Amino acid sequence: MNNRVIFTGGPGSGKTSVIECLRQMGYANAPEVGRKVIQAQVELQGTALPWLDKTAFRDEMVLEEIDNYENFGSNEITFYDRSIIDSYGYSKLEHIPISDLLLAKCGELTYCRNVFIFPPWDEIYENDAERKQDFSEAMATYHEMVSAYIKFGYHLIEVPKVSVKERAEFIVSKMRDG
């Protein structure tokens, strides 16, 4: 069994909160790369930001996803806040040409075939310094992620809109069921 478990969906749907709950329960996790890239670029006064240069932003995310894959989750169950497939979905969403590296890595980097997808949830959606999209963009992102993961042969398990703890318990029970 592949122990690399992906959480995907639109922004602001609760992925990071559930990963933090699972971390507190003792599970390993890999960091979300989008925020990491944005924070680093802001600090460096760089331009690889989704509101300045979407292609450069995507390319930085691809490199960070490769780094996450190489540095997290070899033997124990590890939850990933997105994956290389999300960079593919982001490219489709933003009409950015798919790089050869991205396409190759989408096939090479393998994860658990069951992917947990978090549906858009207007009641918990919030903007912040790194999340500037409106809710309609969050919904469009969700739909692109669904398409991207299906394209690469993953099985999507929708996470219900319940409390963070209940979501974490749902995921753990699905992991036990296989």
Short mmCIF file of C-alpha atoms in Angstrom, two decimals, residues 8-165:
data_model
loop_
_atom_site.label_atom_id
_atom_site.label_comp_id
_atom_site.label_asym_id
_atom_site.label_seq_id
_atom_site.Cartn_x
_atom_site.Cartn_y
_atom_site.Cartn_z
CA THR A 8 -7.20 18.17 -2.40
CA GLY A 9 -10.05 20.50 -3.29
CA GLY A 10 -10.53 24.21 -3.60
CA PRO A 11 -8.88 26.72 -1.31
CA GLY A 12 -10.52 27.38 2.05
CA SER A 13 -12.32 24.04 2.28
CA GLY A 14 -10.68 22.88 5.52
CA LYS A 15 -7.80 20.69 4.33
CA THR A 16 -5.11 22.29 6.46
CA SER A 17 -7.25 22.27 9.61
CA VAL A 18 -7.93 18.55 9.22
CA ILE A 19 -4.25 17.83 8.58
CA GLU A 20 -3.38 19.72 11.76
CA CYS A 21 -5.93 17.62 13.69
CA LEU A 22 -4.45 14.43 12.23
CA ARG A 23 -0.95 15.65 13.13
CA GLN A 24 -2.11 16.10 16.73
CA MET A 25 -3.41 12.51 16.57
CA GLY A 26 0.13 11.37 15.70
CA TYR A 27 0.03 11.20 11.91
CA ALA A 28 2.81 12.58 9.73
CA ASN A 29 2.16 15.29 7.19
CA ALA A 30 3.87 17.15 4.38
CA PRO A 31 3.44 20.94 4.23
CA GLU A 32 1.25 22.73 1.71
CA VAL A 33 3.49 24.17 -0.98
CA GLY A 34 1.30 27.02 -2.24
CA ARG A 35 1.48 28.98 0.99
CA LYS A 36 5.17 28.14 1.36
CA VAL A 37 5.93 29.56 -2.11
CA ILE A 38 3.81 32.66 -1.52
CA GLN A 39 5.41 33.38 1.86
CA ALA A 40 8.94 32.89 0.47
CA GLN A 41 8.25 35.06 -2.57
CA VAL A 42 6.75 37.86 -0.47
CA GLU A 43 9.76 37.75 1.85
CA LEU A 44 12.16 37.84 -1.13
CA GLN A 45 10.02 40.42 -2.95
CA GLY A 46 9.84 37.90 -5.77
CA THR A 47 7.31 37.71 -8.58
CA ALA A 48 6.42 33.99 -8.53
CA LEU A 49 3.06 34.84 -7.00
CA PRO A 50 -0.39 33.86 -8.28
CA TRP A 51 -1.37 37.52 -8.61
CA LEU A 52 1.85 38.51 -10.46
CA ASP A 53 3.21 35.58 -12.50
CA LYS A 54 1.01 32.48 -12.47
CA THR A 55 3.44 30.41 -14.54
CA ALA A 56 6.42 31.16 -12.28
CA PHE A 57 4.21 30.47 -9.25
CA ARG A 58 3.17 27.09 -10.71
CA ASP A 59 6.78 26.22 -11.55
CA GLU A 60 7.88 26.96 -7.98
CA MET A 61 5.03 24.82 -6.65
CA VAL A 62 6.13 21.94 -8.90
CA LEU A 63 9.65 22.10 -7.47
CA GLU A 64 8.30 22.20 -3.91
CA GLU A 65 5.96 19.24 -4.59
CA ILE A 66 8.92 17.22 -5.87
CA ASP A 67 10.83 18.19 -2.71
CA ASN A 68 7.85 17.18 -0.51
CA TYR A 69 7.68 13.82 -2.25
CA GLU A 70 11.40 13.20 -1.76
CA ASN A 71 11.45 14.29 1.89
CA PHE A 72 8.18 13.09 3.41
CA GLY A 73 6.24 9.85 3.67
CA SER A 74 8.28 6.83 2.81
CA ASN A 75 7.20 4.26 5.44
CA GLU A 76 4.45 5.73 7.61
CA ILE A 77 1.09 7.14 6.55
CA THR A 78 1.72 10.74 5.57
CA PHE A 79 -0.99 13.24 4.66
CA TYR A 80 -0.17 15.67 1.85
CA ASP A 81 -1.87 19.06 1.69
CA ARG A 82 -2.16 18.82 -2.13
CA SER A 83 0.25 17.10 -4.54
CA ILE A 84 1.92 17.45 -7.93
CA ILE A 85 -1.48 16.70 -9.52
CA ASP A 86 -2.80 19.95 -8.03
CA SER A 87 -0.13 21.84 -9.97
CA TYR A 88 -1.50 20.21 -13.12
CA GLY A 89 -5.05 21.22 -12.12
CA TYR A 90 -3.88 24.77 -11.36
CA SER A 91 -2.28 24.94 -14.83
CA LYS A 92 -5.58 23.93 -16.43
CA LEU A 93 -7.52 26.39 -14.28
CA GLU A 94 -5.23 29.28 -15.23
CA HIS A 95 -4.72 28.17 -18.88
CA ILE A 96 -0.97 27.79 -18.36
CA PRO A 97 0.86 25.46 -20.76
CA ILE A 98 1.76 22.16 -19.06
CA SER A 99 5.53 21.83 -18.74
CA ASP A 100 7.24 18.57 -19.69
CA LEU A 101 8.58 18.30 -16.13
CA LEU A 102 5.11 18.67 -14.62
CA LEU A 103 3.55 16.10 -16.92
CA ALA A 104 6.38 13.62 -16.31
CA LYS A 105 6.21 14.03 -12.53
CA CYS A 106 2.42 13.57 -12.51
CA GLY A 107 3.09 10.05 -13.81
CA GLU A 108 6.26 9.32 -11.82
CA LEU A 109 5.30 10.46 -8.32
CA THR A 110 2.85 7.91 -7.01
CA TYR A 111 0.48 8.35 -4.11
CA CYS A 112 -2.30 6.32 -2.51
CA ARG A 113 -4.96 5.86 -5.23
CA ASN A 114 -7.68 7.00 -2.81
CA VAL A 115 -7.59 10.80 -2.59
CA PHE A 116 -9.63 12.79 -0.09
CA ILE A 117 -11.35 15.71 -1.78
CA PHE A 118 -12.74 18.59 0.23
CA PRO A 119 -15.75 20.22 -1.43
CA PRO A 120 -16.26 23.99 -1.47
CA TRP A 121 -17.82 25.14 1.79
CA ASP A 122 -18.97 28.75 1.75
CA GLU A 123 -19.62 28.87 5.52
CA ILE A 124 -15.95 28.29 6.40
CA TYR A 125 -14.32 30.02 3.42
CA GLU A 126 -12.08 32.96 4.37
CA ASN A 127 -9.56 35.12 2.55
CA ASP A 128 -6.18 35.95 4.08
CA ALA A 129 -2.77 37.28 3.06
CA GLU A 130 -2.06 34.25 0.86
CA ARG A 131 -5.61 33.34 -0.21
CA LYS A 132 -6.98 36.14 -2.37
CA GLN A 133 -9.41 34.11 -4.54
CA ASP A 134 -13.13 34.66 -4.16
CA PHE A 135 -15.49 31.77 -3.48
CA SER A 136 -16.40 31.31 -7.16
CA GLU A 137 -12.68 30.80 -7.93
CA ALA A 138 -12.52 28.29 -5.07
CA MET A 139 -15.38 26.37 -6.69
CA ALA A 140 -13.69 26.47 -10.11
CA THR A 141 -10.48 25.19 -8.49
CA TYR A 142 -12.38 22.32 -6.90
CA HIS A 143 -13.79 21.26 -10.28
CA GLU A 144 -10.36 21.39 -11.94
CA MET A 145 -8.91 19.24 -9.16
CA VAL A 146 -11.66 16.67 -9.66
CA SER A 147 -10.85 16.54 -13.39
CA ALA A 148 -7.09 16.38 -12.84
CA TYR A 149 -7.20 13.53 -10.33
CA ILE A 150 -9.62 11.53 -12.45
CA LYS A 151 -7.37 12.05 -15.49
CA PHE A 152 -4.44 10.50 -13.62
CA GLY A 153 -6.48 7.53 -12.37
CA TYR A 154 -7.13 8.44 -8.75
CA HIS A 155 -10.30 7.55 -6.84
CA LEU A 156 -11.87 10.53 -5.07
CA ILE A 157 -13.45 10.22 -1.63
CA GLU A 158 -15.48 13.31 -0.72
CA VAL A 159 -14.93 14.50 2.83
CA PRO A 160 -18.24 15.43 4.49
CA LYS A 161 -18.96 18.95 5.74
CA VAL A 162 -18.79 18.24 9.46
CA SER A 163 -16.51 19.35 12.29
CA VAL A 164 -12.73 19.13 11.91
CA LYS A 165 -12.57 16.25 14.39
#
